[in-house]
Short mmCIF file of C-alpha atoms and ligand atoms in Angstrom, two decimals:
data_model
loop_
_atom_site.label_atom_id
_atom_site.label_comp_id
_atom_site.label_asym_id
_atom_site.label_seq_id
_atom_site.Cartn_x
_atom_site.Cartn_y
_atom_site.Cartn_z
CA MET A 1073 -39.45 31.44 -49.29
CA SER A 1074 -37.02 28.78 -50.43
CA MET A 1075 -37.60 25.16 -49.58
CA ILE A 1076 -33.88 24.77 -48.60
CA SER A 1077 -31.67 27.71 -47.62
CA VAL A 1078 -28.03 27.17 -46.81
CA GLN A 1079 -25.98 30.25 -45.96
CA GLY A 1080 -22.26 30.58 -45.20
CA LEU A 1081 -22.06 26.84 -44.40
CA HIS A 1082 -18.82 25.56 -42.91
CA LYS A 1083 -18.02 22.13 -41.60
CA THR A 1084 -14.71 21.28 -40.01
CA PHE A 1085 -13.71 17.79 -38.77
CA ASN A 1086 -11.25 17.45 -35.90
CA LYS A 1087 -10.41 21.14 -36.09
CA THR A 1088 -8.21 20.39 -39.17
CA ILE A 1089 -10.17 18.95 -42.11
CA HIS A 1090 -12.21 21.74 -43.68
CA ALA A 1091 -14.71 19.69 -45.63
CA VAL A 1092 -17.15 22.54 -46.37
CA GLN A 1093 -15.89 26.05 -46.49
CA GLY A 1094 -18.58 28.66 -46.97
CA VAL A 1095 -21.39 27.29 -49.25
CA ASP A 1096 -24.43 29.37 -50.07
CA MET A 1097 -27.23 27.55 -51.83
CA THR A 1098 -30.99 27.85 -52.01
CA VAL A 1099 -33.37 25.31 -53.50
CA GLU A 1100 -36.93 26.33 -54.44
CA GLU A 1101 -39.92 24.10 -54.00
CA GLY A 1102 -40.14 21.52 -56.74
CA GLU A 1103 -36.60 22.15 -57.84
CA VAL A 1104 -34.12 19.31 -58.63
CA VAL A 1105 -30.43 20.23 -57.94
CA VAL A 1106 -27.58 17.90 -58.86
CA ILE A 1107 -24.26 18.25 -57.11
CA VAL A 1108 -21.16 17.00 -58.81
CA GLY A 1109 -17.46 17.33 -57.94
CA PRO A 1110 -14.36 15.29 -57.38
CA SER A 1111 -14.04 12.80 -54.54
CA GLY A 1112 -13.47 14.30 -51.12
CA CYS A 1113 -14.69 17.80 -52.14
CA GLY A 1114 -17.34 17.86 -49.46
CA LYS A 1115 -20.47 16.81 -51.32
CA SER A 1116 -21.63 14.30 -48.74
CA THR A 1117 -20.84 16.50 -45.93
CA MET A 1118 -22.75 19.39 -47.39
CA LEU A 1119 -25.70 17.15 -48.05
CA ARG A 1120 -25.59 15.74 -44.50
CA CYS A 1121 -25.56 19.28 -43.09
CA ILE A 1122 -28.88 19.95 -44.79
CA ASN A 1123 -30.69 17.52 -42.32
CA LEU A 1124 -28.16 18.17 -39.62
CA LEU A 1125 -27.02 14.59 -39.65
CA GLU A 1126 -23.70 16.46 -39.60
CA VAL A 1127 -23.97 19.58 -37.40
CA PRO A 1128 -22.36 22.59 -39.20
CA THR A 1129 -19.44 24.35 -37.58
CA ASP A 1130 -20.88 27.66 -38.79
CA GLY A 1131 -23.58 29.01 -40.98
CA GLU A 1132 -27.34 28.88 -41.43
CA VAL A 1133 -29.54 26.07 -42.64
CA ALA A 1134 -33.32 26.40 -42.99
CA ILE A 1135 -35.89 23.99 -44.37
CA ASP A 1136 -39.16 25.53 -45.47
CA GLY A 1137 -38.42 28.51 -43.27
CA VAL A 1138 -37.54 26.47 -40.15
CA ASP A 1139 -34.18 27.40 -38.79
CA LEU A 1140 -32.35 24.08 -38.05
CA MET A 1141 -29.43 25.83 -36.24
CA ASP A 1142 -31.86 27.23 -33.65
CA LYS A 1143 -31.42 24.93 -30.60
CA LYS A 1144 -35.16 25.25 -29.97
CA THR A 1145 -36.05 23.49 -33.29
CA ASP A 1146 -37.06 19.83 -32.83
CA LEU A 1147 -34.68 18.27 -35.30
CA ASP A 1148 -36.64 14.86 -35.21
CA LEU A 1149 -39.64 16.57 -36.69
CA VAL A 1150 -37.65 18.33 -39.37
CA ARG A 1151 -35.88 15.23 -40.29
CA ALA A 1152 -39.21 13.47 -40.80
CA GLU A 1153 -39.77 16.00 -43.56
CA VAL A 1154 -36.46 15.52 -45.19
CA GLY A 1155 -35.94 12.12 -46.76
CA MET A 1156 -32.42 10.80 -47.18
CA VAL A 1157 -31.17 8.05 -49.45
CA PHE A 1158 -27.67 6.66 -48.90
CA GLN A 1159 -25.17 5.06 -51.11
CA GLY A 1160 -25.29 1.91 -48.96
CA PHE A 1161 -29.08 1.65 -48.75
CA ASN A 1162 -28.93 1.33 -44.92
CA LEU A 1163 -32.20 -0.73 -44.83
CA PHE A 1164 -32.87 -2.32 -41.38
CA PRO A 1165 -31.74 -6.05 -41.84
CA HIS A 1166 -33.85 -7.37 -38.94
CA LEU A 1167 -37.11 -6.06 -40.39
CA THR A 1168 -39.10 -7.11 -43.47
CA VAL A 1169 -39.44 -4.71 -46.31
CA ILE A 1170 -42.92 -3.51 -45.22
CA ASP A 1171 -41.73 -3.17 -41.62
CA ASN A 1172 -38.84 -1.10 -42.82
CA VAL A 1173 -41.28 1.29 -44.55
CA MET A 1174 -43.67 1.27 -41.63
CA LEU A 1175 -41.35 1.84 -38.63
CA ALA A 1176 -40.85 5.60 -38.69
CA GLN A 1177 -44.51 6.14 -39.81
CA LYS A 1178 -45.62 4.48 -36.58
CA LYS A 1179 -42.93 5.87 -34.19
CA VAL A 1180 -42.65 9.45 -35.64
CA ARG A 1181 -45.88 10.06 -37.50
CA LYS A 1182 -47.83 8.09 -34.82
CA ARG A 1183 -49.85 6.44 -37.56
CA SER A 1184 -51.92 3.38 -36.75
CA LYS A 1185 -50.69 -0.02 -38.00
CA GLU A 1186 -53.31 -0.02 -40.73
CA ASP A 1187 -52.61 3.50 -42.01
CA ALA A 1188 -48.87 2.82 -42.00
CA GLU A 1189 -49.30 -0.45 -43.93
CA ALA A 1190 -51.57 1.07 -46.48
CA GLU A 1191 -49.10 3.91 -47.06
CA ALA A 1192 -46.08 1.51 -47.13
CA ARG A 1193 -47.90 -0.65 -49.78
CA ARG A 1194 -48.70 2.52 -51.80
CA GLN A 1195 -45.06 3.61 -51.78
CA LEU A 1196 -43.73 0.09 -52.58
CA ALA A 1197 -46.06 0.09 -55.56
CA ARG A 1198 -44.81 3.51 -56.54
CA VAL A 1199 -41.17 2.21 -56.67
CA GLY A 1200 -42.28 -0.88 -58.53
CA ILE A 1201 -41.73 -3.66 -55.99
CA PRO A 1202 -45.21 -4.30 -54.20
CA GLU A 1203 -44.55 -8.08 -54.27
CA LYS A 1204 -41.46 -7.76 -52.00
CA ALA A 1205 -43.29 -6.54 -48.98
CA ASP A 1206 -42.70 -9.54 -46.84
CA SER A 1207 -39.10 -10.27 -47.99
CA TYR A 1208 -36.09 -9.35 -45.88
CA PRO A 1209 -33.55 -6.87 -47.23
CA ARG A 1210 -30.96 -9.55 -47.76
CA GLN A 1211 -33.23 -11.38 -50.17
CA LEU A 1212 -33.39 -8.39 -52.53
CA SER A 1213 -31.00 -7.11 -55.24
CA GLY A 1214 -29.14 -3.99 -54.56
CA GLY A 1215 -31.48 -2.04 -57.04
CA GLN A 1216 -34.55 -3.38 -55.22
CA GLN A 1217 -32.98 -2.49 -51.79
CA GLN A 1218 -32.37 1.09 -52.90
CA ARG A 1219 -35.93 1.40 -54.15
CA VAL A 1220 -37.17 0.19 -50.73
CA ALA A 1221 -35.00 2.81 -49.15
CA ILE A 1222 -36.61 5.44 -51.34
CA ALA A 1223 -40.17 4.15 -50.46
CA ARG A 1224 -39.22 4.25 -46.79
CA SER A 1225 -38.40 7.95 -47.01
CA LEU A 1226 -41.36 8.67 -49.26
CA ALA A 1227 -43.77 7.09 -46.75
CA MET A 1228 -42.99 9.93 -44.35
CA GLY A 1229 -44.42 12.43 -46.79
CA PRO A 1230 -41.21 14.45 -47.01
CA LYS A 1231 -41.02 17.95 -48.46
CA VAL A 1232 -37.46 17.40 -49.56
CA MET A 1233 -35.50 14.34 -50.70
CA LEU A 1234 -31.68 14.18 -50.44
CA PHE A 1235 -29.69 11.49 -52.37
CA ASP A 1236 -26.02 10.79 -51.68
CA GLU A 1237 -24.72 8.74 -54.67
CA PRO A 1238 -27.75 6.47 -54.62
CA THR A 1239 -26.52 4.34 -57.55
CA SER A 1240 -22.75 4.18 -56.81
CA ALA A 1241 -22.98 0.82 -54.99
CA LEU A 1242 -25.09 -0.80 -57.68
CA ASP A 1243 -24.26 -3.23 -60.45
CA PRO A 1244 -24.66 -1.40 -63.87
CA GLU A 1245 -27.83 -3.26 -64.82
CA MET A 1246 -29.58 -2.00 -61.67
CA ILE A 1247 -28.70 1.63 -61.97
CA LYS A 1248 -31.46 2.42 -64.39
CA GLU A 1249 -34.29 1.04 -62.23
CA VAL A 1250 -33.32 3.34 -59.45
CA LEU A 1251 -32.70 6.39 -61.72
CA ASP A 1252 -36.20 5.72 -63.27
CA VAL A 1253 -37.81 5.93 -59.87
CA MET A 1254 -35.96 9.12 -59.12
CA LEU A 1255 -36.82 10.63 -62.46
CA GLU A 1256 -40.55 9.97 -61.83
CA LEU A 1257 -40.17 11.56 -58.39
CA ALA A 1258 -38.66 14.57 -60.05
CA ASN A 1259 -41.54 14.81 -62.52
CA ASP A 1260 -44.02 14.60 -59.71
CA GLY A 1261 -42.58 17.86 -58.41
CA MET A 1262 -40.47 16.68 -55.45
CA THR A 1263 -37.79 18.99 -54.27
CA MET A 1264 -34.54 17.03 -54.65
CA VAL A 1265 -30.88 17.48 -53.99
CA VAL A 1266 -28.88 14.73 -55.60
CA VAL A 1267 -25.20 13.96 -55.36
CA THR A 1268 -24.39 11.71 -58.32
CA HIS A 1269 -21.99 10.86 -61.11
CA GLU A 1270 -24.87 10.01 -63.41
CA MET A 1271 -24.65 12.80 -65.89
CA GLY A 1272 -27.52 11.29 -67.92
CA PHE A 1273 -29.76 11.71 -64.95
CA ALA A 1274 -28.48 15.19 -64.42
CA ARG A 1275 -29.39 16.20 -67.96
CA ALA A 1276 -32.76 14.60 -67.76
CA ALA A 1277 -33.93 15.71 -64.39
CA ALA A 1278 -31.90 18.61 -63.00
CA ASP A 1279 -33.09 22.15 -63.14
CA ARG A 1280 -29.66 23.07 -61.87
CA VAL A 1281 -26.21 21.56 -61.59
CA VAL A 1282 -23.84 22.64 -58.90
CA PHE A 1283 -20.12 21.99 -59.33
CA MET A 1284 -18.19 21.75 -56.04
CA ASP A 1285 -14.53 21.58 -55.38
CA GLU A 1286 -12.41 21.82 -52.13
CA GLY A 1287 -15.53 22.52 -50.00
CA ARG A 1288 -16.84 25.38 -52.10
CA ILE A 1289 -19.26 25.82 -54.86
CA VAL A 1290 -17.26 26.68 -57.99
CA GLU A 1291 -19.92 26.94 -60.64
CA THR A 1292 -23.75 26.70 -60.86
CA GLY A 1293 -25.96 26.51 -63.90
CA THR A 1294 -28.37 24.60 -65.94
CA PRO A 1295 -27.16 21.17 -67.07
CA GLU A 1296 -26.71 22.61 -70.55
CA GLN A 1297 -24.49 25.41 -69.25
CA ILE A 1298 -22.39 23.28 -66.95
CA PHE A 1299 -21.92 20.26 -69.32
CA SER A 1300 -21.66 21.99 -72.65
CA ASN A 1301 -20.30 25.36 -71.79
CA PRO A 1302 -18.54 25.48 -68.44
CA GLN A 1303 -16.91 28.75 -67.47
CA GLU A 1304 -14.35 27.72 -64.89
CA ASP A 1305 -11.18 25.80 -65.63
CA ARG A 1306 -11.71 23.46 -62.73
CA THR A 1307 -15.19 22.57 -64.00
CA LYS A 1308 -13.68 21.88 -67.44
CA LEU A 1309 -10.95 19.71 -65.97
CA PHE A 1310 -13.42 17.75 -63.88
CA LEU A 1311 -15.77 17.13 -66.75
CA SER A 1312 -12.91 16.12 -69.06
CA GLN A 1313 -12.00 13.49 -66.48
CA ILE A 1314 -15.51 11.94 -66.03
CA LEU A 1315 -17.22 12.34 -69.38
CA MET B 720 28.27 -31.33 -50.13
CA ALA B 721 25.75 -32.13 -47.45
CA THR B 722 22.94 -31.32 -49.50
CA GLU B 723 24.16 -33.46 -52.39
CA ALA B 724 24.42 -36.38 -49.98
CA ALA B 725 20.86 -35.73 -48.84
CA ARG B 726 19.61 -35.61 -52.27
CA GLY B 727 21.45 -38.73 -53.17
CA ARG B 728 19.81 -40.81 -50.48
CA ALA B 729 16.85 -42.85 -51.65
CA HIS B 730 13.76 -40.83 -50.91
CA VAL B 731 10.38 -42.66 -50.68
CA PRO B 732 7.70 -40.05 -51.00
CA ARG B 733 4.86 -40.23 -48.48
CA LYS B 734 1.79 -38.68 -49.86
CA ARG B 735 -0.34 -36.34 -47.92
CA ARG B 736 -4.01 -36.89 -48.30
CA ALA B 737 -7.18 -36.07 -46.47
CA GLU B 738 -8.62 -38.86 -44.42
CA GLU B 739 -12.24 -38.97 -43.33
CA GLU B 740 -12.64 -39.59 -39.61
CA ALA B 741 -13.97 -42.92 -38.59
CA TRP B 742 -17.19 -42.84 -36.55
CA TRP B 743 -15.35 -43.68 -33.35
CA GLN B 744 -13.07 -40.71 -33.93
CA SER B 745 -15.83 -38.15 -34.31
CA ALA B 746 -18.32 -39.60 -31.80
CA PRO B 747 -19.01 -37.38 -28.80
CA TRP B 748 -17.40 -39.62 -26.24
CA TRP B 749 -17.23 -36.75 -23.77
CA VAL B 750 -20.96 -36.74 -23.37
CA GLY B 751 -20.85 -40.37 -22.40
CA ILE B 752 -18.01 -39.62 -19.95
CA ILE B 753 -19.94 -36.83 -18.23
CA ILE B 754 -23.11 -38.92 -18.07
CA ALA B 755 -21.12 -41.91 -16.57
CA VAL B 756 -19.58 -39.62 -13.96
CA MET B 757 -23.06 -38.22 -13.11
CA VAL B 758 -24.68 -41.66 -12.91
CA ALA B 759 -21.79 -43.00 -10.71
CA MET B 760 -22.27 -40.03 -8.36
CA GLY B 761 -25.97 -40.45 -8.38
CA LEU B 762 -25.65 -44.16 -7.41
CA LYS B 763 -23.36 -43.18 -4.57
CA LEU B 764 -25.84 -40.65 -3.32
CA LEU B 765 -28.67 -43.22 -3.48
CA PHE B 766 -26.94 -46.04 -1.82
CA ASP B 767 -24.18 -44.78 0.34
CA GLU B 768 -25.31 -43.53 3.77
CA ASP B 769 -22.42 -41.10 4.16
CA TYR B 770 -23.11 -39.47 0.89
CA ASP B 771 -26.80 -39.27 1.81
CA LEU B 772 -25.85 -37.50 5.04
CA ALA B 773 -23.63 -35.07 3.23
CA TRP B 774 -26.42 -34.42 0.61
CA SER B 775 -29.01 -33.56 3.22
CA ASN B 776 -26.59 -31.22 4.87
CA ILE B 777 -25.72 -29.44 1.70
CA ILE B 778 -29.02 -29.33 -0.05
CA PRO B 779 -30.53 -26.40 1.75
CA GLY B 780 -27.83 -24.27 0.16
CA VAL B 781 -29.01 -25.05 -3.32
CA TRP B 782 -32.01 -22.85 -3.05
CA ILE B 783 -29.80 -19.98 -1.80
CA THR B 784 -27.40 -20.47 -4.65
CA ILE B 785 -30.23 -20.50 -7.28
CA ARG B 786 -31.93 -17.49 -5.70
CA SER B 787 -28.68 -15.52 -5.54
CA THR B 788 -27.88 -16.39 -9.04
CA ILE B 789 -31.22 -15.07 -10.38
CA TYR B 790 -31.06 -11.91 -8.28
CA ILE B 791 -27.43 -11.20 -9.35
CA PHE B 792 -28.13 -11.94 -13.00
CA ILE B 793 -31.16 -9.54 -13.12
CA ILE B 794 -29.35 -6.71 -11.24
CA ALA B 795 -26.17 -7.17 -13.30
CA LEU B 796 -28.23 -7.12 -16.53
CA VAL B 797 -29.77 -3.80 -15.60
CA LEU B 798 -26.50 -2.37 -14.50
CA GLY B 799 -24.75 -3.66 -17.55
CA LEU B 800 -27.39 -2.19 -19.89
CA LEU B 801 -27.19 1.21 -18.22
CA ALA B 802 -23.37 1.33 -18.07
CA GLY B 803 -23.18 -0.06 -21.65
CA LEU B 804 -25.54 2.60 -22.91
CA GLY B 805 -23.73 5.08 -20.73
CA GLN B 806 -20.43 4.36 -22.46
CA VAL B 807 -21.77 5.13 -25.88
CA SER B 808 -23.81 8.13 -24.72
CA ASN B 809 -23.21 11.67 -25.93
CA ASN B 810 -23.36 12.86 -22.36
CA VAL B 811 -19.78 13.38 -21.07
CA VAL B 812 -20.70 12.84 -17.43
CA ALA B 813 -22.60 9.62 -18.17
CA ARG B 814 -19.81 8.34 -20.40
CA ASN B 815 -17.07 8.99 -17.84
CA ILE B 816 -19.01 7.53 -14.86
CA ALA B 817 -19.83 4.31 -16.89
CA ARG B 818 -16.20 4.01 -18.15
CA ALA B 819 -14.79 4.54 -14.69
CA TYR B 820 -17.04 1.90 -13.18
CA VAL B 821 -16.26 -0.64 -15.78
CA GLU B 822 -12.55 -0.06 -15.73
CA LEU B 823 -12.44 -0.09 -11.85
CA VAL B 824 -14.19 -3.44 -11.61
CA ARG B 825 -12.24 -5.01 -14.49
CA GLY B 826 -9.00 -3.96 -12.86
CA ILE B 827 -9.54 -5.84 -9.63
CA PRO B 828 -9.75 -9.67 -9.04
CA ILE B 829 -13.28 -10.92 -8.12
CA LEU B 830 -12.50 -12.30 -4.65
CA PRO B 831 -10.81 -9.21 -3.23
CA LEU B 832 -13.46 -7.10 -4.77
CA ILE B 833 -16.20 -9.11 -3.14
CA PHE B 834 -14.56 -8.62 0.20
CA THR B 835 -14.16 -4.92 -0.31
CA LEU B 836 -17.70 -4.35 -1.62
CA ALA B 837 -19.62 -6.59 0.67
CA LEU B 838 -17.67 -5.87 3.89
CA VAL B 839 -16.59 -2.20 3.43
CA ILE B 840 -18.12 -0.25 0.65
CA ILE B 841 -21.72 -1.34 0.82
CA PRO B 842 -22.01 -1.14 4.63
CA ASP B 843 -20.17 2.15 4.65
CA LEU B 844 -22.41 3.61 1.92
CA SER B 845 -25.59 2.52 3.72
CA ALA B 846 -24.27 4.04 7.02
CA ALA B 847 -23.43 7.21 5.05
CA VAL B 848 -27.03 7.59 3.95
CA GLY B 849 -28.14 7.12 7.56
CA ALA B 850 -29.31 3.58 7.15
CA GLU B 851 -26.65 1.63 9.06
CA ASN B 852 -26.98 -2.19 8.92
CA SER B 853 -30.02 -1.80 6.68
CA VAL B 854 -28.61 -4.22 4.04
CA PRO B 855 -28.67 -7.83 5.24
CA ASN B 856 -25.51 -9.77 4.80
CA ASP B 857 -26.73 -12.01 1.96
CA TRP B 858 -27.81 -8.91 0.06
CA ARG B 859 -24.46 -7.31 0.48
CA ALA B 860 -22.88 -10.23 -1.06
CA ILE B 861 -25.50 -10.39 -3.95
CA LEU B 862 -25.04 -6.69 -4.63
CA ALA B 863 -21.31 -7.16 -4.68
CA LEU B 864 -21.34 -9.84 -7.33
CA ALA B 865 -24.01 -8.03 -9.21
CA LEU B 866 -21.87 -4.82 -9.38
CA ILE B 867 -18.99 -6.92 -10.65
CA TYR B 868 -20.96 -8.75 -13.33
CA GLY B 869 -22.68 -5.56 -14.30
CA ALA B 870 -19.36 -4.20 -15.39
CA TYR B 871 -18.50 -7.30 -17.36
CA MET B 872 -21.97 -7.13 -19.04
CA ALA B 873 -21.54 -3.45 -19.77
CA GLU B 874 -18.68 -4.33 -22.06
CA ILE B 875 -20.80 -6.92 -23.75
CA PHE B 876 -23.56 -4.33 -24.36
CA ARG B 877 -21.11 -1.71 -25.50
CA GLY B 878 -19.43 -4.10 -27.88
CA GLY B 879 -22.79 -5.25 -29.33
CA ILE B 880 -24.08 -1.73 -29.81
CA GLN B 881 -20.83 -0.58 -31.42
CA SER B 882 -20.81 -3.54 -33.82
CA ILE B 883 -23.85 -2.18 -35.56
CA ALA B 884 -22.83 -0.03 -38.61
CA ARG B 885 -23.16 3.68 -38.14
CA GLY B 886 -25.32 3.80 -41.27
CA GLN B 887 -28.15 2.12 -39.38
CA THR B 888 -28.25 4.92 -36.79
CA GLU B 889 -28.05 7.47 -39.52
CA ALA B 890 -30.94 5.91 -41.45
CA GLY B 891 -33.06 5.88 -38.29
CA ARG B 892 -32.25 9.41 -37.39
CA SER B 893 -32.77 10.68 -40.88
CA LEU B 894 -36.34 9.25 -40.80
CA GLY B 895 -36.97 11.37 -37.69
CA LEU B 896 -36.56 8.69 -35.09
CA SER B 897 -35.04 10.11 -31.86
CA ARG B 898 -31.82 8.76 -30.45
CA ARG B 899 -33.83 6.54 -27.99
CA GLN B 900 -36.11 5.28 -30.63
CA THR B 901 -33.32 4.53 -32.98
CA MET B 902 -31.49 2.61 -30.19
CA ARG B 903 -34.57 0.71 -29.17
CA SER B 904 -35.99 -0.21 -32.66
CA VAL B 905 -32.98 -0.26 -34.86
CA VAL B 906 -29.75 -0.84 -33.05
CA MET B 907 -30.64 -3.06 -30.12
CA PRO B 908 -32.67 -5.71 -31.96
CA GLN B 909 -29.62 -6.21 -34.21
CA ALA B 910 -27.15 -5.96 -31.39
CA ALA B 911 -29.10 -8.63 -29.53
CA ARG B 912 -27.71 -11.24 -31.83
CA SER B 913 -24.14 -10.76 -30.72
CA ILE B 914 -25.14 -9.76 -27.12
CA ILE B 915 -27.24 -12.79 -26.11
CA PRO B 916 -24.60 -15.59 -26.31
CA PRO B 917 -22.01 -13.90 -24.07
CA ILE B 918 -24.66 -12.73 -21.72
CA ALA B 919 -25.96 -16.32 -21.37
CA ASN B 920 -22.28 -17.27 -20.79
CA ASP B 921 -22.18 -14.81 -17.93
CA PHE B 922 -25.35 -16.21 -16.50
CA ILE B 923 -23.54 -19.55 -16.06
CA ALA B 924 -20.44 -17.84 -14.77
CA ILE B 925 -22.61 -16.11 -12.16
CA LEU B 926 -23.97 -19.49 -11.07
CA LYS B 927 -20.46 -20.78 -10.56
CA ASP B 928 -19.16 -17.70 -8.95
CA THR B 929 -21.94 -17.59 -6.26
CA SER B 930 -19.59 -20.11 -4.59
CA LEU B 931 -17.41 -17.18 -3.89
CA LEU B 932 -20.14 -15.72 -1.75
CA SER B 933 -19.24 -18.37 0.78
CA VAL B 934 -16.32 -16.26 1.88
CA VAL B 935 -18.60 -13.50 3.19
CA GLY B 936 -20.82 -15.96 5.08
CA VAL B 937 -23.74 -16.69 2.65
CA LEU B 938 -24.97 -20.19 3.44
CA GLU B 939 -24.96 -21.44 -0.08
CA ILE B 940 -23.69 -24.74 -1.38
CA THR B 941 -20.05 -24.24 -0.89
CA ARG B 942 -20.38 -22.75 2.60
CA ARG B 943 -22.61 -25.58 3.72
CA THR B 944 -20.14 -28.14 2.33
CA ARG B 945 -17.27 -26.58 4.14
CA GLN B 946 -19.25 -26.45 7.45
CA TYR B 947 -20.37 -29.98 7.15
CA SER B 948 -17.00 -31.34 6.09
CA ALA B 949 -15.18 -29.47 8.95
CA SER B 950 -17.48 -30.84 11.52
CA SER B 951 -17.85 -34.40 10.26
CA PHE B 952 -14.44 -34.86 8.59
CA LYS B 953 -16.26 -36.47 5.62
CA PHE B 954 -14.32 -34.47 3.18
CA THR B 955 -14.51 -36.88 0.29
CA GLU B 956 -18.28 -37.43 0.51
CA ALA B 957 -19.01 -33.70 1.14
CA PHE B 958 -16.79 -32.36 -1.70
CA PHE B 959 -17.93 -34.99 -4.26
CA THR B 960 -21.52 -34.23 -3.36
CA MET B 961 -20.86 -30.47 -3.76
CA THR B 962 -19.26 -30.83 -7.17
CA PHE B 963 -22.05 -33.09 -8.28
CA ILE B 964 -24.63 -30.59 -7.37
CA TYR B 965 -22.80 -27.76 -9.13
CA LEU B 966 -22.31 -29.88 -12.28
CA ALA B 967 -25.96 -30.69 -12.35
CA LEU B 968 -26.99 -27.11 -11.86
CA VAL B 969 -24.72 -25.85 -14.60
CA LEU B 970 -25.70 -28.50 -17.09
CA ALA B 971 -29.39 -27.76 -16.40
CA LEU B 972 -28.91 -24.02 -16.80
CA SER B 973 -26.87 -24.32 -20.00
CA THR B 974 -29.44 -26.62 -21.51
CA LEU B 975 -32.16 -24.11 -20.67
CA LEU B 976 -30.15 -21.18 -22.16
CA THR B 977 -29.45 -23.26 -25.35
CA PHE B 978 -33.15 -23.69 -25.84
CA PHE B 979 -33.72 -19.99 -25.05
CA GLU B 980 -31.09 -18.90 -27.60
CA SER B 981 -32.46 -21.06 -30.41
CA TRP B 982 -35.93 -19.72 -29.64
CA MET B 983 -34.79 -16.19 -29.78
CA THR B 984 -33.33 -16.74 -33.23
CA ARG B 985 -36.09 -19.07 -34.46
CA ASP B 986 -37.53 -17.27 -37.43
CA ARG B 987 -34.30 -15.63 -38.63
CA ALA B 988 -32.22 -18.75 -38.90
CA GLY B 989 -31.03 -17.91 -42.42
CA GLU B 990 -30.40 -14.19 -41.83
CA ARG B 991 -26.91 -12.95 -42.99
N1 ATP C 1055 -16.70 12.04 -40.05
C1 ATP C 1055 -15.58 12.55 -40.64
N2 ATP C 1055 -14.52 12.67 -39.89
C2 ATP C 1055 -13.39 13.21 -40.45
N3 ATP C 1055 -13.25 13.58 -41.70
C3 ATP C 1055 -14.29 13.55 -42.49
C4 ATP C 1055 -15.53 12.94 -41.99
N4 ATP C 1055 -16.44 12.95 -43.01
C5 ATP C 1055 -15.86 13.44 -44.02
N5 ATP C 1055 -14.52 13.80 -43.73
C6 ATP C 1055 -13.56 14.39 -44.67
O1 ATP C 1055 -14.24 15.57 -45.24
C7 ATP C 1055 -13.86 15.65 -46.61
C8 ATP C 1055 -15.09 15.74 -47.50
O2 ATP C 1055 -15.69 14.46 -47.39
P1 ATP C 1055 -17.07 14.11 -48.18
O3 ATP C 1055 -17.36 12.80 -47.82
O4 ATP C 1055 -18.05 15.19 -47.94
O5 ATP C 1055 -16.64 14.17 -49.66
P2 ATP C 1055 -17.38 13.73 -50.95
O6 ATP C 1055 -17.32 14.88 -51.85
O7 ATP C 1055 -18.70 13.20 -50.57
O8 ATP C 1055 -16.48 12.55 -51.50
P3 ATP C 1055 -16.87 11.22 -52.29
O9 ATP C 1055 -17.23 11.57 -53.70
O10 ATP C 1055 -15.65 10.38 -52.14
O11 ATP C 1055 -18.04 10.71 -51.52
C9 ATP C 1055 -12.92 14.45 -46.95
O12 ATP C 1055 -11.50 15.01 -46.81
C10 ATP C 1055 -13.17 13.49 -45.83
O13 ATP C 1055 -12.04 12.77 -45.52
MG1 MG C 1056 -19.62 11.29 -50.59
#
């Protein structure tokens, strides 16, 4: 059974904007998939359909065998198993770093304060900023904030991590610290779907690269196949523009 | 040409430059003026028998004004929160009921609405559910003003909630928090920052607007003032005493609210 299974996915906004038009994709446990494609091609929408942050217009989405399109499925429980990291971090500005990481553990996982705090400190150490526990998000650099966001998701013990351009809002000198954390996560065997323009990360971490255009998957392959030997003209054109 | 002539005329340039205000220009004289007015009124009340008489006739209304203000504020706060949440709800029925309530109230001036609610709608509704005359007159008036301010506060809550970036809700939901938990733990604490000051404003506005309840027979400050002045013909004394009492109440409440606000934001002074 695949960890993520997406079949015949369609997402239409306002009846006219066809953001995703028939995507099939499966991701196995421990697999790292990088999604690339031109701006507006539906990468974010597709990713957000995987945890139903965006409800698909049509198609099937399943996480670890649980059918998310079934109205009986408790989405909150599934979402706790699917971490999501946003381009804009989206930390909670009114809470300290440690409270950011503890909130959902307590509310969703029903962990005691002590357990939640211990787990939060463990995850903050894992992303390399244990000393920032009592700071507020605004006191942190962008790279540090994004690492807190990753720790916040990891503290829920997710089966899957989704990343939507996690380094696009960062100054160049901070990109590496975030990518290093992600790389380590990939090496630890986390199942990951990553939308990014960081081709270096794709080469180093991805088992598979998916090229999307106009709401569809155009080409899929290993990083080597996609970057060095693309088959489709649209893939070649896109790569020539960004590399 | 005219312009030539203008240019030809001797022109002494007057330089523009920033000038610091002198202390007497920036001093808060207005505080002094208000204190002076209050002291003058206070002395009148202490030493003028006519004022003293007016005072003792009006003062029983103060408790009714204060009590009404508190009841109205609490009920309006609950109504406002419910209607504010209703307006941003996913539920079509809740959304439209909340919107209709807010728009209806905001489309009608306060005084006519108090008449209509307190003298027609609330009595008729209580009669319709088989409890005719079950709501005492003071409570009809209190409910009327609470319904009105509930709609005003709903707009404050809605605005505050909608001012929080969508990414905050998405981050909460993606961690597995329910809609309700996200609203409670993520959105509301942040929205409180922009919600509290205008709500405090409305608290003061309610205090002042309880004077409107006099028109439906609530024996609060204004009503008592009018009764006393009409029977004694001491208009000057009665009206000055009334305004003094209102001013004192409003100043006291706004001071209290200022302390409350700074206490609410105490440990986050430097945030954002
Ligand atoms: N909530 C929305 N309402 C209406 N249209 C939307 C919405 N979200 C996305 N779209 C549209 O759907 C299309 C795909 O958007 P999406 O954000 O998925 O693209 P993307 O590949 O992530 O682009 P980018 O690289 O710029 O992030 C775009 O045309 C976008 O304008
Ligand atoms: Mg995007």
